[in-house]
mmCIF file of C-alpha atoms in Angstrom:
data_model
loop_
_atom_site.group_PDB
_atom_site.id
_atom_site.type_symbol
_atom_site.label_atom_id
_atom_site.label_comp_id
_atom_site.label_asym_id
_atom_site.label_seq_id
_atom_site.Cartn_x
_atom_site.Cartn_y
_atom_site.Cartn_z
ATOM 1 C CA LEU A 272 47.091 -128.992 -30.701
ATOM 2 C CA ILE A 273 43.853 -130.998 -30.620
ATOM 3 C CA LYS A 274 44.762 -134.408 -29.174
ATOM 4 C CA THR A 275 43.315 -136.677 -31.880
ATOM 5 C CA LYS A 276 43.661 -140.472 -31.860
ATOM 6 C CA GLU A 277 46.446 -140.167 -34.484
ATOM 7 C CA TYR A 278 48.269 -137.603 -32.351
ATOM 8 C CA ASN A 279 48.191 -139.979 -29.361
ATOM 9 C CA ASN A 280 49.224 -142.943 -31.523
ATOM 10 C CA ALA A 281 52.218 -140.992 -32.867
ATOM 11 C CA LEU A 282 53.370 -140.290 -29.307
ATOM 12 C CA LYS A 283 52.849 -143.938 -28.289
ATOM 13 C CA ILE A 284 55.078 -145.053 -31.181
ATOM 14 C CA ILE A 285 57.733 -142.460 -30.239
ATOM 15 C CA ASN A 286 57.579 -143.689 -26.634
ATOM 16 C CA VAL A 287 58.337 -147.275 -27.729
ATOM 17 C CA GLY A 288 61.440 -145.941 -29.494
ATOM 18 C CA LEU A 289 62.558 -144.087 -26.358
ATOM 19 C CA GLU A 290 62.009 -147.186 -24.204
ATOM 20 C CA ASN A 291 64.070 -149.255 -26.648
ATOM 21 C CA ALA A 292 66.951 -146.767 -26.419
ATOM 22 C CA LYS A 293 67.504 -147.657 -22.747
ATOM 23 C CA SER A 294 70.728 -149.542 -22.112
ATOM 24 C CA GLU A 295 69.572 -152.176 -19.601
ATOM 25 C CA ILE A 296 67.631 -154.323 -22.089
ATOM 26 C CA HIS A 297 70.626 -154.415 -24.428
ATOM 27 C CA LEU A 298 73.210 -155.231 -21.719
ATOM 28 C CA LYS A 299 71.198 -158.131 -20.283
ATOM 29 C CA PRO A 300 72.385 -160.841 -22.750
ATOM 30 C CA TYR A 301 76.051 -160.079 -21.942
ATOM 31 C CA PHE A 302 76.062 -160.572 -18.171
ATOM 32 C CA LEU A 303 75.488 -163.467 -15.797
ATOM 33 C CA LYS A 304 76.452 -163.459 -12.105
ATOM 34 C CA ASN A 305 80.106 -162.253 -12.190
ATOM 35 C CA LYS A 306 80.490 -163.437 -15.787
ATOM 36 C CA VAL A 307 80.723 -161.479 -19.016
ATOM 37 C CA ARG A 308 79.969 -162.808 -22.499
ATOM 38 C CA ILE A 309 82.651 -162.247 -25.119
ATOM 39 C CA ASN A 310 81.596 -163.675 -28.486
ATOM 40 C CA SER A 311 80.021 -167.074 -27.705
ATOM 41 C CA LYS A 312 81.763 -167.704 -24.353
ATOM 42 C CA PHE A 313 81.188 -166.400 -20.846
ATOM 43 C CA VAL A 314 84.372 -165.247 -19.100
ATOM 44 C CA ASN A 315 84.483 -165.801 -15.333
ATOM 45 C CA LEU A 316 85.596 -162.528 -13.731
ATOM 46 C CA SER A 317 86.670 -164.373 -10.549
ATOM 47 C CA ASN A 318 89.818 -165.373 -12.491
ATOM 48 C CA PHE A 319 91.100 -161.772 -12.385
ATOM 49 C CA ASP A 320 92.753 -159.911 -9.493
ATOM 50 C CA ASN A 321 90.666 -156.792 -10.120
ATOM 51 C CA THR A 322 87.713 -155.982 -12.357
ATOM 52 C CA TYR A 323 87.089 -152.323 -13.186
ATOM 53 C CA ILE A 324 84.069 -150.596 -14.787
ATOM 54 C CA ILE A 325 84.671 -147.498 -16.909
ATOM 55 C CA ALA A 326 81.479 -145.892 -18.251
ATOM 56 C CA ILE A 327 81.559 -142.825 -20.499
ATOM 57 C CA GLY A 328 78.729 -141.040 -22.321
ATOM 58 C CA LYS A 329 75.081 -140.073 -22.113
ATOM 59 C CA SER A 330 74.085 -143.602 -21.030
ATOM 60 C CA ALA A 331 77.089 -144.063 -18.705
ATOM 61 C CA ASP A 332 75.322 -143.973 -15.339
ATOM 62 C CA ASN A 333 72.487 -146.289 -16.443
ATOM 63 C CA MET A 334 74.984 -148.738 -17.965
ATOM 64 C CA ALA A 335 77.289 -148.656 -14.925
ATOM 65 C CA GLU A 336 74.397 -149.112 -12.511
ATOM 66 C CA TYR A 337 73.193 -152.233 -14.343
ATOM 67 C CA VAL A 338 76.645 -153.856 -14.703
ATOM 68 C CA SER A 339 77.689 -153.023 -11.117
ATOM 69 C CA LYS A 340 74.766 -155.126 -9.831
ATOM 70 C CA LYS A 341 75.769 -158.112 -11.977
ATOM 71 C CA ILE A 342 79.475 -158.419 -11.161
ATOM 72 C CA ASN A 343 81.991 -158.105 -8.331
ATOM 73 C CA PHE A 344 84.218 -155.155 -9.157
ATOM 74 C CA THR A 345 87.042 -153.282 -7.417
ATOM 75 C CA ALA A 346 86.460 -149.712 -8.587
ATOM 76 C CA GLY A 347 85.095 -147.689 -11.473
ATOM 77 C CA ILE A 348 84.657 -144.372 -13.251
ATOM 78 C CA VAL A 349 81.431 -142.827 -14.555
ATOM 79 C CA ILE A 350 81.584 -139.762 -16.822
ATOM 80 C CA ILE A 351 78.269 -138.062 -17.726
ATOM 81 C CA PRO A 352 77.128 -134.626 -18.995
ATOM 82 C CA GLN A 353 77.098 -131.819 -16.413
ATOM 83 C CA ASN A 354 73.327 -131.207 -16.715
ATOM 84 C CA TYR A 355 72.488 -134.829 -15.783
ATOM 85 C CA LYS A 356 71.177 -135.927 -12.411
ATOM 86 C CA GLN A 357 73.060 -139.057 -11.360
ATOM 87 C CA THR A 358 70.808 -142.114 -11.510
ATOM 88 C CA PHE A 359 72.575 -143.947 -8.648
ATOM 89 C CA GLU A 360 75.184 -143.706 -5.895
ATOM 90 C CA ASN A 361 78.042 -146.150 -5.316
ATOM 91 C CA LYS A 362 81.208 -145.339 -3.368
ATOM 92 C CA LYS A 363 83.308 -147.611 -5.573
ATOM 93 C CA PHE A 364 82.793 -145.221 -8.490
ATOM 94 C CA ARG A 365 84.458 -141.880 -9.102
ATOM 95 C CA PHE A 366 81.843 -139.703 -10.859
ATOM 96 C CA PHE A 367 82.663 -136.864 -13.251
ATOM 97 C CA LYS A 368 80.197 -134.388 -14.738
ATOM 98 C CA SER A 369 81.765 -132.861 -17.833
ATOM 99 C CA GLY A 370 80.933 -130.353 -20.564
ATOM 100 C CA HIS A 371 78.616 -131.284 -23.411
ATOM 101 C CA PRO A 372 78.263 -130.595 -26.361
ATOM 102 C CA LEU A 373 81.517 -128.682 -25.850
ATOM 103 C CA PRO A 374 84.316 -129.895 -23.538
ATOM 104 C CA ASN A 375 85.155 -127.925 -20.380
ATOM 105 C CA SER A 376 87.814 -128.070 -17.644
ATOM 106 C CA ASN A 377 86.008 -131.069 -16.069
ATOM 107 C CA SER A 378 86.351 -132.913 -19.408
ATOM 108 C CA VAL A 379 90.127 -132.414 -19.141
ATOM 109 C CA LYS A 380 90.172 -133.543 -15.479
ATOM 110 C CA ALA A 381 88.165 -136.661 -16.416
ATOM 111 C CA ALA A 382 90.536 -137.475 -19.305
ATOM 112 C CA LYS A 383 93.670 -137.117 -17.166
ATOM 113 C CA TYR A 384 92.145 -139.242 -14.391
ATOM 114 C CA LEU A 385 91.227 -141.913 -16.969
ATOM 115 C CA GLU A 386 94.760 -141.939 -18.397
ATOM 116 C CA SER A 387 96.255 -142.349 -14.930
ATOM 117 C CA PHE A 388 93.686 -145.032 -14.007
ATOM 118 C CA VAL A 389 94.278 -147.281 -17.028
ATOM 119 C CA SER A 390 98.061 -146.848 -16.879
ATOM 120 C CA ASN A 391 98.022 -148.143 -13.263
ATOM 121 C CA THR A 392 96.341 -151.432 -14.226
ATOM 122 C CA ARG A 393 98.255 -154.726 -14.033
ATOM 123 C CA GLU A 394 98.398 -157.785 -16.249
ATOM 124 C CA ASN A 395 95.778 -159.842 -14.377
ATOM 125 C CA ASP A 396 93.224 -157.025 -14.171
ATOM 126 C CA PHE A 397 90.176 -156.671 -16.440
ATOM 127 C CA ILE A 398 88.350 -153.526 -17.580
ATOM 128 C CA ILE A 399 84.735 -153.440 -18.742
ATOM 129 C CA PHE A 400 84.239 -150.297 -20.821
ATOM 130 C CA LEU A 401 80.670 -149.021 -21.306
ATOM 131 C CA ILE A 402 80.634 -146.450 -24.096
ATOM 132 C CA SER A 403 77.798 -144.303 -25.428
ATOM 133 C CA GLY A 404 77.494 -141.107 -27.447
ATOM 134 C CA GLY A 405 78.770 -137.840 -26.000
ATOM 135 C CA GLY A 406 82.194 -139.103 -24.946
ATOM 136 C CA SER A 407 83.952 -136.842 -27.449
ATOM 137 C CA ALA A 408 83.142 -133.775 -25.338
ATOM 138 C CA LEU A 409 82.960 -135.472 -21.918
ATOM 139 C CA VAL A 410 86.571 -136.674 -22.124
ATOM 140 C CA SER A 411 89.038 -134.215 -23.602
ATOM 141 C CA HIS A 412 92.830 -133.971 -23.445
ATOM 142 C CA PRO A 413 93.799 -131.608 -26.292
ATOM 143 C CA ARG A 414 96.973 -132.375 -28.239
ATOM 144 C CA CYS A 415 99.306 -129.354 -28.543
ATOM 145 C CA ILE A 416 96.373 -126.881 -28.420
ATOM 146 C CA SER A 417 94.464 -125.227 -25.571
ATOM 147 C CA LEU A 418 91.008 -126.267 -24.358
ATOM 148 C CA LYS A 419 89.668 -122.944 -25.654
ATOM 149 C CA GLU A 420 91.043 -123.741 -29.127
ATOM 150 C CA LYS A 421 89.622 -127.295 -28.996
ATOM 151 C CA ARG A 422 86.203 -125.895 -28.068
ATOM 152 C CA LEU A 423 86.347 -123.493 -31.007
ATOM 153 C CA VAL A 424 87.267 -126.340 -33.403
ATOM 154 C CA ASN A 425 84.278 -128.346 -32.108
ATOM 155 C CA ASP A 426 81.909 -125.402 -32.393
ATOM 156 C CA VAL A 427 82.944 -124.575 -35.963
ATOM 157 C CA LEU A 428 82.638 -128.236 -37.055
ATOM 158 C CA ILE A 429 79.214 -128.721 -35.411
ATOM 159 C CA ASN A 430 77.823 -125.647 -37.201
ATOM 160 C CA SER A 431 79.472 -126.378 -40.575
ATOM 161 C CA GLY A 432 77.061 -129.139 -41.660
ATOM 162 C CA ALA A 433 79.852 -131.760 -41.373
ATOM 163 C CA LYS A 434 78.779 -135.348 -40.666
ATOM 164 C CA ILE A 435 79.551 -136.896 -37.258
ATOM 165 C CA ASN A 436 82.305 -139.179 -38.601
ATOM 166 C CA GLU A 437 83.963 -136.163 -40.276
ATOM 167 C CA ILE A 438 83.773 -134.143 -37.042
ATOM 168 C CA SER A 439 85.162 -137.151 -35.194
ATOM 169 C CA CYS A 440 88.088 -137.498 -37.630
ATOM 170 C CA VAL A 441 89.291 -133.942 -36.891
ATOM 171 C CA ARG A 442 88.701 -134.253 -33.128
ATOM 172 C CA LYS A 443 90.670 -137.517 -32.862
ATOM 173 C CA HIS A 444 93.725 -135.931 -34.436
ATOM 174 C CA LEU A 445 93.701 -133.086 -31.919
ATOM 175 C CA SER A 446 93.441 -135.400 -28.892
ATOM 176 C CA LYS A 447 95.712 -137.437 -26.606
ATOM 177 C CA VAL A 448 92.966 -139.950 -25.708
ATOM 178 C CA LYS A 449 90.674 -140.394 -28.737
ATOM 179 C CA GLY A 450 90.984 -142.876 -31.592
ATOM 180 C CA GLY A 451 92.288 -145.663 -29.330
ATOM 181 C CA MET A 452 95.094 -143.574 -27.830
ATOM 182 C CA LEU A 453 93.734 -144.091 -24.301
ATOM 183 C CA LEU A 454 94.114 -147.876 -24.703
ATOM 184 C CA GLN A 455 97.827 -147.512 -25.498
ATOM 185 C CA LYS A 456 98.301 -146.743 -21.801
ATOM 186 C CA MET A 457 96.438 -149.875 -20.618
ATOM 187 C CA ASN A 458 98.366 -152.829 -19.124
ATOM 188 C CA CYS A 459 95.537 -155.383 -18.891
ATOM 189 C CA SER A 460 92.812 -157.033 -20.958
ATOM 190 C CA GLY A 461 89.197 -155.919 -21.259
ATOM 191 C CA VAL A 462 86.085 -155.571 -23.354
ATOM 192 C CA SER A 463 83.972 -152.642 -24.553
ATOM 193 C CA PHE A 464 80.180 -152.537 -24.899
ATOM 194 C CA VAL A 465 79.046 -149.691 -27.114
ATOM 195 C CA ILE A 466 75.723 -147.960 -27.723
ATOM 196 C CA SER A 467 75.895 -146.400 -31.166
ATOM 197 C CA ASP A 468 74.836 -142.832 -31.891
ATOM 198 C CA VAL A 469 76.542 -142.879 -35.295
ATOM 199 C CA ILE A 470 74.820 -143.799 -38.560
ATOM 200 C CA GLY A 471 76.400 -146.974 -39.922
ATOM 201 C CA ASP A 472 77.740 -147.839 -36.419
ATOM 202 C CA ASP A 473 81.319 -146.773 -37.196
ATOM 203 C CA LEU A 474 83.126 -147.732 -33.971
ATOM 204 C CA SER A 475 85.954 -145.317 -34.731
ATOM 205 C CA ALA A 476 83.468 -142.412 -34.683
ATOM 206 C CA ILE A 477 81.306 -143.293 -31.630
ATOM 207 C CA SER A 478 82.668 -141.139 -28.773
ATOM 208 C CA SER A 479 85.592 -140.522 -31.164
ATOM 209 C CA GLY A 480 86.749 -144.135 -30.896
ATOM 210 C CA LEU A 481 87.793 -144.018 -27.235
ATOM 211 C CA THR A 482 88.070 -147.828 -27.017
ATOM 212 C CA PHE A 483 88.589 -148.659 -30.681
ATOM 213 C CA TYR A 484 91.298 -147.781 -33.162
ATOM 214 C CA ASP A 485 91.347 -145.103 -35.826
ATOM 215 C CA ASN A 486 90.914 -145.670 -39.553
ATOM 216 C CA THR A 487 91.342 -141.982 -40.428
ATOM 217 C CA THR A 488 94.434 -139.809 -40.914
ATOM 218 C CA PHE A 489 95.785 -136.288 -40.337
ATOM 219 C CA ASN A 490 95.547 -135.774 -44.107
ATOM 220 C CA GLN A 491 91.813 -136.601 -44.082
ATOM 221 C CA SER A 492 91.273 -134.097 -41.239
ATOM 222 C CA LEU A 493 92.735 -131.318 -43.399
ATOM 223 C CA LYS A 494 90.602 -132.391 -46.381
ATOM 224 C CA ILE A 495 87.421 -132.176 -44.239
ATOM 225 C CA ILE A 496 88.337 -128.629 -43.144
ATOM 226 C CA LYS A 497 88.907 -127.723 -46.799
ATOM 227 C CA LYS A 498 85.637 -129.411 -47.920
ATOM 228 C CA TYR A 499 83.518 -127.250 -45.573
ATOM 229 C CA LYS A 500 85.592 -124.085 -46.254
ATOM 230 C CA ILE A 501 86.245 -123.469 -42.541
ATOM 231 C CA LYS A 502 90.049 -123.174 -42.436
ATOM 232 C CA ASN A 503 89.892 -119.446 -41.642
ATOM 233 C CA LYS A 504 87.529 -120.148 -38.706
ATOM 234 C CA ILE A 505 89.726 -122.886 -37.143
ATOM 235 C CA PRO A 506 92.511 -121.732 -34.737
ATOM 236 C CA LYS A 507 95.923 -121.512 -36.435
ATOM 237 C CA ASN A 508 97.486 -123.790 -33.787
ATOM 238 C CA ALA A 509 95.028 -126.576 -34.627
ATOM 239 C CA ILE A 510 95.816 -126.333 -38.352
ATOM 240 C CA LYS A 511 99.543 -126.374 -37.468
ATOM 241 C CA VAL A 512 99.125 -129.624 -35.445
ATOM 242 C CA LEU A 513 97.233 -131.314 -38.302
ATOM 243 C CA GLU A 514 99.832 -130.202 -40.846
ATOM 244 C CA MET A 515 102.681 -131.474 -38.620
ATOM 245 C CA GLY A 516 100.839 -134.802 -38.396
ATOM 246 C CA LYS A 517 100.479 -134.942 -42.174
ATOM 247 C CA LYS A 518 104.269 -134.462 -42.455
ATOM 248 C CA LYS A 519 104.730 -137.320 -39.905
ATOM 249 C CA LYS A 520 106.264 -134.996 -37.295
ATOM 250 C CA ILE A 521 103.559 -136.167 -34.848
ATOM 251 C CA THR A 522 102.581 -139.832 -34.400
ATOM 252 C CA GLU A 523 99.397 -141.047 -36.089
ATOM 253 C CA THR A 524 96.494 -142.515 -34.121
ATOM 254 C CA PRO A 525 96.596 -146.351 -33.554
ATOM 255 C CA LYS A 526 95.554 -148.427 -36.577
ATOM 256 C CA LYS A 527 94.984 -151.842 -34.898
ATOM 257 C CA PRO A 528 92.408 -152.970 -32.310
ATOM 258 C CA ILE A 529 93.547 -153.702 -28.736
ATOM 259 C CA LEU A 530 90.286 -155.102 -27.347
ATOM 260 C CA LYS A 531 86.922 -156.393 -28.570
ATOM 261 C CA ASN A 532 84.153 -153.814 -29.059
ATOM 262 C CA PHE A 533 80.511 -154.930 -29.251
ATOM 263 C CA ILE A 534 77.722 -152.668 -30.494
ATOM 264 C CA ILE A 535 74.748 -153.607 -28.313
ATOM 265 C CA ALA A 536 72.181 -150.952 -29.360
ATOM 266 C CA ASN A 537 71.622 -148.562 -32.238
ATOM 267 C CA ASN A 538 69.030 -146.476 -34.047
ATOM 268 C CA LYS A 539 67.851 -149.333 -36.270
ATOM 269 C CA LYS A 540 66.796 -151.474 -33.263
ATOM 270 C CA CYS A 541 64.646 -148.569 -32.047
ATOM 271 C CA LEU A 542 63.003 -148.128 -35.442
ATOM 272 C CA LEU A 543 62.163 -151.847 -35.687
ATOM 273 C CA ALA A 544 60.522 -151.753 -32.233
ATOM 274 C CA MET A 545 58.520 -148.671 -33.318
ATOM 275 C CA ALA A 546 57.482 -150.402 -36.556
ATOM 276 C CA ASP A 547 56.243 -153.419 -34.572
ATOM 277 C CA LYS A 548 54.125 -151.125 -32.407
ATOM 278 C CA ALA A 549 52.672 -149.352 -35.471
ATOM 279 C CA LYS A 550 51.827 -152.678 -37.147
ATOM 280 C CA LYS A 551 49.971 -153.778 -34.003
ATOM 281 C CA MET A 552 47.909 -150.584 -34.398
ATOM 282 C CA ASN A 553 47.055 -151.772 -37.942
ATOM 283 C CA TYR A 554 49.131 -149.166 -39.781
ATOM 284 C CA SER A 555 50.756 -149.867 -43.129
ATOM 285 C CA VAL A 556 54.435 -149.218 -42.209
ATOM 286 C CA THR A 557 57.442 -147.971 -44.174
ATOM 287 C CA ILE A 558 60.843 -147.534 -42.475
ATOM 288 C CA VAL A 559 63.344 -144.870 -43.577
ATOM 289 C CA HIS A 560 66.628 -145.439 -41.734
ATOM 290 C CA ASP A 561 70.196 -144.089 -41.773
ATOM 291 C CA LEU A 562 69.144 -140.494 -42.485
ATOM 292 C CA ASN A 563 72.324 -138.448 -42.555
ATOM 293 C CA SER A 564 71.845 -135.929 -45.341
ATOM 294 C CA ASP A 565 71.094 -132.223 -45.163
ATOM 295 C CA ILE A 566 67.778 -131.643 -43.373
ATOM 296 C CA LYS A 567 66.021 -130.229 -46.473
ATOM 297 C CA LYS A 568 66.869 -133.375 -48.464
ATOM 298 C CA ALA A 569 65.920 -135.596 -45.496
ATOM 299 C CA ALA A 570 62.451 -134.000 -45.238
ATOM 300 C CA LYS A 571 61.801 -134.581 -48.959
ATOM 301 C CA MET A 572 63.101 -138.161 -48.768
ATOM 302 C CA ILE A 573 60.789 -139.023 -45.856
ATOM 303 C CA VAL A 574 57.733 -137.439 -47.510
ATOM 304 C CA ASN A 575 58.424 -139.341 -50.748
ATOM 305 C CA ARG A 576 58.068 -142.623 -48.825
ATOM 306 C CA LEU A 577 54.631 -141.742 -47.450
ATOM 307 C CA LYS A 578 51.914 -143.852 -49.042
ATOM 308 C CA THR A 579 48.462 -142.503 -49.841
ATOM 309 C CA THR A 580 46.739 -145.585 -48.459
ATOM 310 C CA LYS A 581 44.458 -145.348 -45.457
ATOM 311 C CA LYS A 582 46.290 -145.687 -42.125
ATOM 312 C CA SER A 583 49.744 -145.096 -43.614
ATOM 313 C CA CYS A 584 52.763 -144.708 -41.328
ATOM 314 C CA VAL A 585 56.414 -143.819 -41.930
ATOM 315 C CA ILE A 586 58.958 -144.568 -39.195
ATOM 316 C CA PHE A 587 62.217 -142.692 -39.713
ATOM 317 C CA GLY A 588 65.523 -142.235 -37.941
ATOM 318 C CA GLY A 589 69.124 -141.148 -38.168
ATOM 319 C CA GLU A 590 70.821 -137.805 -37.800
ATOM 320 C CA SER A 591 70.296 -135.120 -40.423
ATOM 321 C CA THR A 592 72.655 -132.173 -40.604
ATOM 322 C CA VAL A 593 71.646 -128.523 -40.310
ATOM 323 C CA ASN A 594 73.799 -125.817 -41.817
ATOM 324 C CA VAL A 595 73.016 -123.050 -39.312
ATOM 325 C CA VAL A 596 72.690 -119.681 -41.062
ATOM 326 C CA GLY A 597 70.108 -117.960 -38.825
ATOM 327 C CA THR A 598 70.241 -116.682 -35.263
ATOM 328 C CA GLY A 599 67.127 -118.489 -33.975
ATOM 329 C CA LYS A 600 66.840 -121.372 -31.549
ATOM 330 C CA GLY A 601 65.869 -124.948 -32.324
ATOM 331 C CA GLY A 602 67.281 -128.350 -33.153
ATOM 332 C CA ARG A 603 67.377 -130.971 -35.898
ATOM 333 C CA ASN A 604 64.136 -132.619 -34.782
ATOM 334 C CA GLN A 605 62.080 -129.447 -34.439
ATOM 335 C CA GLU A 606 63.309 -128.187 -37.811
ATOM 336 C CA LEU A 607 62.682 -131.568 -39.474
ATOM 337 C CA VAL A 608 59.064 -131.676 -38.209
ATOM 338 C CA LEU A 609 58.520 -128.150 -39.503
ATOM 339 C CA ARG A 610 60.008 -128.955 -42.915
ATOM 340 C CA ILE A 611 57.965 -132.174 -43.263
ATOM 341 C CA VAL A 612 54.630 -130.510 -42.380
ATOM 342 C CA LYS A 613 55.498 -127.721 -44.844
ATOM 343 C CA GLU A 614 56.050 -130.376 -47.563
ATOM 344 C CA LEU A 615 52.655 -131.933 -46.688
ATOM 345 C CA LYS A 616 50.762 -128.630 -46.299
ATOM 346 C CA ASN A 617 48.674 -129.010 -49.473
ATOM 347 C CA GLU A 618 47.896 -132.736 -49.114
ATOM 348 C CA LYS A 619 44.209 -133.536 -48.635
ATOM 349 C CA ASN A 620 44.916 -136.040 -45.846
ATOM 350 C CA GLU A 621 45.909 -135.018 -42.342
ATOM 351 C CA SER A 622 49.389 -136.110 -41.274
ATOM 352 C CA ILE A 623 50.732 -136.003 -37.718
ATOM 353 C CA VAL A 624 54.538 -135.672 -37.700
ATOM 354 C CA ALA A 625 56.718 -136.238 -34.627
ATOM 355 C CA SER A 626 60.492 -136.392 -34.212
ATOM 356 C CA VAL A 627 62.714 -136.488 -31.120
ATOM 357 C CA GLY A 628 66.328 -136.909 -30.086
ATOM 358 C CA THR A 629 66.605 -140.129 -28.048
ATOM 359 C CA ASP A 630 68.881 -138.296 -25.585
ATOM 360 C CA GLY A 631 66.008 -135.914 -24.784
ATOM 361 C CA ILE A 632 67.919 -132.860 -26.012
ATOM 362 C CA ASP A 633 67.312 -131.222 -29.380
ATOM 363 C CA GLY A 634 69.891 -128.652 -30.481
ATOM 364 C CA ASN A 635 70.274 -125.597 -28.239
ATOM 365 C CA THR A 636 66.909 -126.123 -26.503
ATOM 366 C CA LYS A 637 65.581 -127.975 -23.427
ATOM 367 C CA TYR A 638 63.123 -129.909 -25.601
ATOM 368 C CA ALA A 639 63.520 -133.381 -27.167
ATOM 369 C CA GLY A 640 61.671 -132.477 -30.373
ATOM 370 C CA ALA A 641 58.175 -131.679 -31.602
ATOM 371 C CA VAL A 642 54.867 -133.025 -32.922
ATOM 372 C CA PHE A 643 52.599 -131.167 -35.374
ATOM 373 C CA SER A 644 49.827 -131.550 -37.957
ATOM 374 C CA ASN A 645 50.082 -130.411 -41.583
ATOM 375 C CA LYS A 646 46.493 -129.099 -41.252
ATOM 376 C CA LYS A 647 47.485 -126.672 -38.454
ATOM 377 C CA LEU A 648 50.355 -125.081 -40.380
ATOM 378 C CA THR A 649 50.448 -121.364 -41.074
ATOM 379 C CA ASN A 650 53.342 -119.682 -42.894
ATOM 380 C CA CYS A 651 56.603 -120.952 -41.420
ATOM 381 C CA GLN A 652 59.144 -119.712 -43.973
ATOM 382 C CA SER A 653 60.535 -116.890 -41.828
ATOM 383 C CA TYR A 654 61.079 -119.330 -38.933
ATOM 384 C CA LEU A 655 62.928 -121.800 -41.176
ATOM 385 C CA LYS A 656 65.028 -119.052 -42.743
ATOM 386 C CA ASN A 657 66.243 -117.994 -39.296
ATOM 387 C CA ASN A 658 66.702 -121.591 -37.971
ATOM 388 C CA ASN A 659 64.077 -120.645 -35.395
ATOM 389 C CA SER A 660 61.916 -123.769 -35.201
ATOM 390 C CA LEU A 661 61.691 -123.298 -31.400
ATOM 391 C CA GLY A 662 60.085 -119.880 -31.961
ATOM 392 C CA PHE A 663 57.448 -121.489 -34.200
ATOM 393 C CA PHE A 664 56.533 -124.291 -31.771
ATOM 394 C CA ASN A 665 56.608 -121.929 -28.793
ATOM 395 C CA LYS A 666 53.922 -119.898 -30.578
ATOM 396 C CA PHE A 667 51.798 -122.685 -32.081
ATOM 397 C CA GLY A 668 52.385 -125.586 -29.653
ATOM 398 C CA GLY A 669 53.735 -129.097 -30.228
ATOM 399 C CA LEU A 670 56.996 -129.134 -28.247
ATOM 400 C CA ILE A 671 57.964 -132.473 -26.664
ATOM 401 C CA GLN A 672 59.894 -132.343 -23.393
ATOM 402 C CA THR A 673 61.342 -135.483 -21.789
ATOM 403 C CA GLY A 674 64.389 -134.127 -19.953
ATOM 404 C CA PRO A 675 67.732 -135.990 -20.355
ATOM 405 C CA THR A 676 66.896 -139.664 -21.002
ATOM 406 C CA HIS A 677 70.366 -141.090 -20.166
ATOM 407 C CA ALA A 678 70.230 -142.776 -23.585
ATOM 408 C CA ASN A 679 71.436 -141.848 -27.050
ATOM 409 C CA VAL A 680 70.796 -143.633 -30.352
ATOM 410 C CA ASN A 681 70.269 -140.637 -32.680
ATOM 411 C CA ASP A 682 66.874 -139.259 -33.654
ATOM 412 C CA ILE A 683 63.595 -141.119 -34.166
ATOM 413 C CA GLY A 684 60.401 -139.983 -35.849
ATOM 414 C CA VAL A 685 57.018 -140.974 -37.209
ATOM 415 C CA ILE A 686 54.377 -139.716 -39.659
ATOM 416 C CA ILE A 687 50.820 -140.996 -39.288
ATOM 417 C CA THR A 688 48.290 -140.195 -41.988
ATOM 418 C CA ARG A 689 44.519 -140.529 -41.878
ATOM 419 C CA ASN A 690 42.090 -140.026 -44.739
ATOM 420 C CA LEU A 691 39.849 -137.032 -44.136
#
């Protein structure tokens, strides 16, 4: 791609979004020297016998590193994806590298260690939980089914086009730790700081509600499986567990909160920071947030918000769903860029479109997303039909590679238009 001014500006705006996804800036207001802010008051951690840090998710190591420098703590746990390079070393922490996006045997080890750890706490101890997206796979203790069966359930749900909170509902009801079940084993007080990767910031869906409670039921899980017509693809044992739960033969997930959860960062904060940057570049800005529809609808919705004025800019974000029917490689962001430039192909103005996953990983690829111009587009229909957006960008250029960012607040994107 020819690196025009608009191309560079699009990447600068994306970069602001990625910077704003980092956990440190969002944790700062909650910590003073050995004190933690809960609502409007700072709690002095010196009043407790032991303070523990438990960090789980794609931002876990960054979050734990920051908090560990602010407080005196006894011990901690950090659970991150297996392909991550640890950002820091500290002998007080036990580190786990688990499977993601599907759980593996390390995810089970991490879950069992967590259960044992929290159940050994005492009344005058305090736990600081640091939760970010990815915890659903990183911590896994299947309920009455095997790990292999749990992985298959996850895989089928991810590829069905189901929304994240629907996937989370099913996962929680096949787990011994999700949906607040882990906290049932805890003997002390604590607080949880959460980075949201879920549209609408539903705390019961972020990392499958590890430190929250659950507002969904076994019955809803079965309805979701029916809605996406995937019952015949889900292991029989999993269906059996859900049906036993519906008949109240297995206990429901907890329905009341045990500790305070604070959402400290989300997709919307990133988009606002990107919009500020675009305004400083003198663009006329429109924000499209909370995208969570099918990717074809999302592309049309974003394009419909693009103004024809000179120096027009659309900032968009969320997490569209892709119903995978082809055998190609790609991800939501690469496919969304391709669909948007296809929609804009016949416009007289040039539009630069960029979209990335804030975790640095897009679908089943090593790339974060892509950037492309509607004026460089050749026929892309065969690539879209086969869900092979990676094949297209490999051939024509435009792939964005960041590596794992140790952050996760959904996807962010931008369209910049200039009058030709």
